[in-house]
Amino acid sequence: MNLLLFLICILILFALPLLPALLELEFPSDNEPLRIVQEYDTDIRHFATGFKSYLKKRFENFSFATFAEGTLEDGSSYQMVGQSSAPVLDTHEYIVGTTSRLILASEPLHLPEHVAFENEVYGGKTIRTGRGGRYRAVLAESDLQLAENTTVLRWMHSGATLRAEVNCRLFGRASADNTMHIAEGCRFERLNAPVIYFGNAEEMPLLPDATQLTPLKMPEHISFVYKNRWVVEDDLHVPPRSIFEGDLIATRDVFIGEGSIIKGGVKANRHLSLGAGVSIEGSVVATENLFIDRHCRIHGPIIAEDRIVIANGSVIGRQDRPTTVTAPVIEIAPEVTVFGSVWALDSALVAQPQGAIA
Amino acid sequence: MHYAIALLLKIILVAVVLLIVVYTIRHYYFTLNRLFGRQRYPYLNVDTADWPSVTVLVPAHNEEAVIADSLLAFTRVSYPRDRIKVIIVNDRSNDNTGVIIDDFAARFPDLIIPFHRQEGIGGKAPALKDATERVESDIIIVFDADYIPGRGLIKQLVAPFFDPEVGLVMGRVVPVNLKSNLLTRLLDLERSGGYQVDQQARMNLGLVPQYGGTVGGVRMAALNDAGGWLDDTLAEDTDLTYRAILRGWKSVYQNRSECFEEAPETWPARIRQIQRWAKGHNQSLARYAAGCLDNDRMPRWQRFDGLLLLGVYAMSLVTIIGWIAAILLYYMGEDNIIMGPLSIMAVASYGSVGNFAAFFEIGAATYLDGGRRRLLLLPFNQANFFISMMAVCHATLAQIIHPPHKSGTWSKTPRFRTSDSLTGML
């Protein structure tokens, strides 16, 4: 009897810690697979497209050309601006400088200054925001002009040209179907357009004359060679006005001298610096900082794990080969052109670079 | 004689415990890095590019239960249609796999290319080797036949190849059939630890994330430089990983490039799977351990961790040898070694079927995935690890005793999918 009791106690002692596990097994409460969004495809226009679908469904029998107001399912209100060029705000909204209405327009829309729009703004034609305005999201079927000191919190999209004047803050996604102009002093996170002009960028830098360049000699401290792929131990210094066809990889820093042409990709396992007038017909990748001097031409993508600085006059990508520039922090000088995307994980700024980085 | 035997056993026990301590420190370091260190996802935000041509290879042998779902998913991917081809390698299936593939190929001739393989050695590695001869693109992405890629997954897996140093890419495998039974839930926890913590930590630390043979990609230049697919291995993925990194290519891991898979639902299937992995891994250990140590062109920490990665399955046998040595020493009356720092190290690290760090990894991974109550099942993973350990040990001993493995048959996991299995997932 005592032995039996002893065994029962031992069994309980061993089984007791397993009780929560047994309960979870018998009555599962957390047995769903990890949620994978199968439809996710990095499309920057995802929210804009979704919003348009929502408007089409919710307001399919409405004409935004007629002034109307109402309430949405979630209790917030909307206003169809009608023939007016601006929304009609009540006194309280003007005093507090905030409205939570969803604004819908079919004609060119001009938004008031220094007002925060807590709900989306939609324009069937052009939209011009007010100076100092704050917006949750803005969608214009045609041009979208963000006046100086505009802040957009989640996303913005233009069916034509998006212009951001000085000192705008563009959080979330900014996209345009034609062109994008981002003025100096603007901060942003993610941009995408067929062509993005920073500052007054218009001219394309000239390519160096390849016939006058010196073929790059194989460095002494080379680790691996496979066809035209060189992996160099330690730093790699490419002299100015060199030419190389292939991929260059260094286990530490890379310095490409000015006026050089690399017909391939370049990778630095630390810092990477491109001299003025360099042309890279491939990607540029650095595990830390990446500095691109003036008047460079890079096909891309450009990837850094710390910071990217792009100086004046550089052109990234091509019209027929759009690309991506991505890093946690990005500084782009005025007079830079990018074809494709610029995506900063933390923040990006349009400003003159504060000197080269090592 | 007694003294000599005791001395030998002590040396063995010390060596085993030290090895386990090394692995313990490694796994704890990985977990802490994953929780508090700098996380690296450098290629994730490449959303616009001149996307290179890519060929998706899907080896298939008797996959009628799952292949249609996989092919349907490939028709929906967002990769530019003129830059992607999907070659389904039907390797002598004797079910309706071939019929299903031909049906999809007829409906999507610009995308899906059937390759009905009737000759040559059977098995995944030989099938890949033959199929690769038909590849004209710069990049290969490999999926097993039961995988269901999301729309953006191909782009995510291709993006790292813009880095000229990258030769191999691996995404994350996520079990979809958790609700089946206890085994699938335990395997989900195990996979979570392996990918969310272990692989990502290796990526963060610049070590060797392993290309896993599915939800992964290979650059053709890296494949050719490394000598191509070898058809005499059970783990063509591990084998290629090491040949490529020893030639100066990098392998990278993308934690957010996730894809559903079917985990084994029966213990025999699970045991066969892990034995296959163990044998393949041990083959690679035998082939490339010396190369790892000798290669002074690789960073030291990379070489060291590469060696530890190669040895993970061999550690099961090593652990059991350590147990035997400890028990024998005890019965020989040589228990003075139990006292002192060694005993503390042994207890701290050798606490549970090897070392306890694996549980820490799983706990951290599940927390990062947002799971909570599923962690209550963790004690059952002790049984899972014990069974796996025995299975791996058996496989390792068999490899040592019998001649080296010669490929010739398909070793695959049985499929249990029904039409309801994926409801709501796709």
Short mmCIF file of N, CA, C and O in Angstrom, two decimals, chain B residues 86-129:
data_model
loop_
_atom_site.label_atom_id
_atom_site.label_comp_id
_atom_site.label_asym_id
_atom_site.label_seq_id
_atom_site.Cartn_x
_atom_site.Cartn_y
_atom_site.Cartn_z
N VAL B 86 9.17 27.78 -65.32
CA VAL B 86 9.05 26.79 -64.25
C VAL B 86 9.20 25.41 -64.88
O VAL B 86 8.36 25.00 -65.68
N ILE B 87 10.29 24.74 -64.54
CA ILE B 87 10.51 23.38 -65.07
C ILE B 87 10.11 22.38 -63.99
O ILE B 87 10.72 22.34 -62.92
N ILE B 88 9.08 21.60 -64.29
CA ILE B 88 8.65 20.56 -63.35
C ILE B 88 9.33 19.26 -63.77
O ILE B 88 9.09 18.76 -64.88
N VAL B 89 10.14 18.74 -62.89
CA VAL B 89 10.90 17.53 -63.21
C VAL B 89 10.12 16.32 -62.70
O VAL B 89 10.17 15.98 -61.52
N ASN B 90 9.37 15.71 -63.60
CA ASN B 90 8.60 14.53 -63.23
C ASN B 90 9.51 13.31 -63.35
O ASN B 90 9.77 12.83 -64.46
N ASP B 91 9.99 12.85 -62.21
CA ASP B 91 10.98 11.75 -62.23
C ASP B 91 10.31 10.42 -62.03
O ASP B 91 10.12 9.95 -60.91
N ARG B 92 9.87 9.84 -63.13
CA ARG B 92 9.32 8.47 -63.15
C ARG B 92 8.18 8.27 -62.15
O ARG B 92 8.12 7.26 -61.45
N SER B 93 7.27 9.24 -62.09
CA SER B 93 6.11 9.06 -61.23
C SER B 93 5.21 7.98 -61.81
O SER B 93 5.09 7.87 -63.04
N ASN B 94 4.59 7.18 -60.94
CA ASN B 94 3.64 6.19 -61.44
C ASN B 94 2.23 6.47 -60.92
O ASN B 94 1.40 5.57 -60.80
N ASP B 95 1.99 7.74 -60.62
CA ASP B 95 0.62 8.16 -60.31
C ASP B 95 0.22 9.22 -61.34
O ASP B 95 0.74 9.20 -62.46
N ASN B 96 -0.68 10.12 -61.00
CA ASN B 96 -1.16 11.10 -61.97
C ASN B 96 -0.34 12.39 -62.03
O ASN B 96 -0.78 13.38 -62.61
N THR B 97 0.82 12.36 -61.44
CA THR B 97 1.66 13.57 -61.43
C THR B 97 1.91 14.07 -62.85
O THR B 97 1.75 15.26 -63.14
N GLY B 98 2.29 13.17 -63.75
CA GLY B 98 2.58 13.56 -65.12
C GLY B 98 1.38 14.18 -65.82
O GLY B 98 1.51 15.16 -66.55
N VAL B 99 0.23 13.62 -65.59
CA VAL B 99 -1.01 14.11 -66.23
C VAL B 99 -1.31 15.53 -65.76
O VAL B 99 -1.63 16.43 -66.55
N ILE B 100 -1.18 15.73 -64.47
CA ILE B 100 -1.45 17.07 -63.89
C ILE B 100 -0.47 18.09 -64.46
O ILE B 100 -0.84 19.21 -64.84
N ILE B 101 0.80 17.71 -64.53
CA ILE B 101 1.83 18.63 -65.05
C ILE B 101 1.54 18.98 -66.50
O ILE B 101 1.60 20.15 -66.90
N ASP B 102 1.21 17.99 -67.31
CA ASP B 102 0.94 18.25 -68.72
C ASP B 102 -0.28 19.14 -68.89
O ASP B 102 -0.31 20.00 -69.80
N ASP B 103 -1.25 18.98 -68.03
CA ASP B 103 -2.44 19.83 -68.10
C ASP B 103 -2.07 21.28 -67.85
O ASP B 103 -2.47 22.19 -68.59
N PHE B 104 -1.26 21.53 -66.84
CA PHE B 104 -0.83 22.90 -66.55
C PHE B 104 0.06 23.45 -67.66
O PHE B 104 -0.02 24.63 -68.03
N ALA B 105 0.90 22.60 -68.20
CA ALA B 105 1.79 23.05 -69.27
C ALA B 105 1.00 23.45 -70.51
O ALA B 105 1.36 24.40 -71.22
N ALA B 106 -0.10 22.75 -70.75
CA ALA B 106 -0.95 23.09 -71.90
C ALA B 106 -1.66 24.42 -71.68
O ALA B 106 -1.86 25.20 -72.61
N ARG B 107 -2.04 24.67 -70.45
CA ARG B 107 -2.75 25.90 -70.13
C ARG B 107 -1.83 27.10 -70.02
O ARG B 107 -2.21 28.24 -70.27
N PHE B 108 -0.58 26.87 -69.62
CA PHE B 108 0.39 27.97 -69.41
C PHE B 108 1.70 27.63 -70.12
O PHE B 108 2.74 27.46 -69.49
N PRO B 109 1.66 27.54 -71.44
CA PRO B 109 2.86 27.08 -72.17
C PRO B 109 4.04 28.04 -72.09
O PRO B 109 5.19 27.63 -72.26
N ASP B 110 3.75 29.33 -71.81
CA ASP B 110 4.85 30.29 -71.74
C ASP B 110 5.56 30.24 -70.40
O ASP B 110 6.62 30.84 -70.22
N LEU B 111 4.99 29.52 -69.47
CA LEU B 111 5.53 29.53 -68.11
C LEU B 111 6.00 28.14 -67.66
O LEU B 111 7.08 27.99 -67.12
N ILE B 112 5.18 27.14 -67.87
CA ILE B 112 5.44 25.83 -67.28
C ILE B 112 5.97 24.87 -68.33
O ILE B 112 5.35 24.67 -69.38
N ILE B 113 7.11 24.31 -68.03
CA ILE B 113 7.78 23.41 -68.97
C ILE B 113 7.91 22.06 -68.29
O ILE B 113 8.61 21.92 -67.28
N PRO B 114 7.27 21.04 -68.82
CA PRO B 114 7.40 19.72 -68.19
C PRO B 114 8.70 19.04 -68.64
O PRO B 114 9.12 19.21 -69.78
N PHE B 115 9.29 18.33 -67.72
CA PHE B 115 10.45 17.50 -68.05
C PHE B 115 10.16 16.13 -67.44
O PHE B 115 10.32 15.92 -66.25
N HIS B 116 9.73 15.20 -68.30
CA HIS B 116 9.41 13.86 -67.83
C HIS B 116 10.68 13.02 -67.92
O HIS B 116 11.08 12.58 -68.99
N ARG B 117 11.26 12.81 -66.80
CA ARG B 117 12.57 12.16 -66.76
C ARG B 117 12.38 10.65 -66.66
O ARG B 117 11.79 10.13 -65.72
N GLN B 118 12.92 9.92 -67.63
CA GLN B 118 12.73 8.47 -67.66
C GLN B 118 14.03 7.71 -67.49
O GLN B 118 14.02 6.50 -67.27
N GLU B 119 15.15 8.42 -67.65
CA GLU B 119 16.44 7.71 -67.58
C GLU B 119 17.30 8.33 -66.50
O GLU B 119 17.01 9.39 -65.99
N GLY B 120 18.37 7.64 -66.22
CA GLY B 120 19.33 8.18 -65.25
C GLY B 120 19.01 7.72 -63.84
O GLY B 120 18.02 7.06 -63.56
N ILE B 121 19.89 8.08 -62.92
CA ILE B 121 19.74 7.70 -61.51
C ILE B 121 18.52 8.43 -60.93
O ILE B 121 18.27 9.60 -61.25
N GLY B 122 17.76 7.70 -60.11
CA GLY B 122 16.61 8.33 -59.47
C GLY B 122 17.03 9.17 -58.29
O GLY B 122 18.12 9.02 -57.76
N GLY B 123 16.13 10.05 -57.86
CA GLY B 123 16.44 10.88 -56.69
C GLY B 123 16.43 12.34 -57.02
O GLY B 123 16.54 12.75 -58.18
N LYS B 124 16.32 13.16 -55.96
CA LYS B 124 16.19 14.61 -56.17
C LYS B 124 17.46 15.19 -56.77
O LYS B 124 17.40 15.99 -57.72
N ALA B 125 18.60 14.84 -56.20
CA ALA B 125 19.85 15.44 -56.68
C ALA B 125 20.11 15.11 -58.15
O ALA B 125 20.41 16.00 -58.95
N PRO B 126 19.98 13.83 -58.56
CA PRO B 126 20.18 13.55 -59.99
C PRO B 126 19.16 14.24 -60.87
O PRO B 126 19.47 14.67 -61.99
N ALA B 127 17.92 14.34 -60.37
CA ALA B 127 16.87 15.02 -61.15
C ALA B 127 17.23 16.49 -61.35
O ALA B 127 17.10 17.03 -62.46
N LEU B 128 17.72 17.13 -60.29
CA LEU B 128 18.13 18.53 -60.42
C LEU B 128 19.29 18.66 -61.39
O LEU B 128 19.36 19.60 -62.19
N LYS B 129 20.19 17.72 -61.31
CA LYS B 129 21.37 17.79 -62.17
C LYS B 129 20.97 17.73 -63.64
O LYS B 129 21.43 18.54 -64.46
#
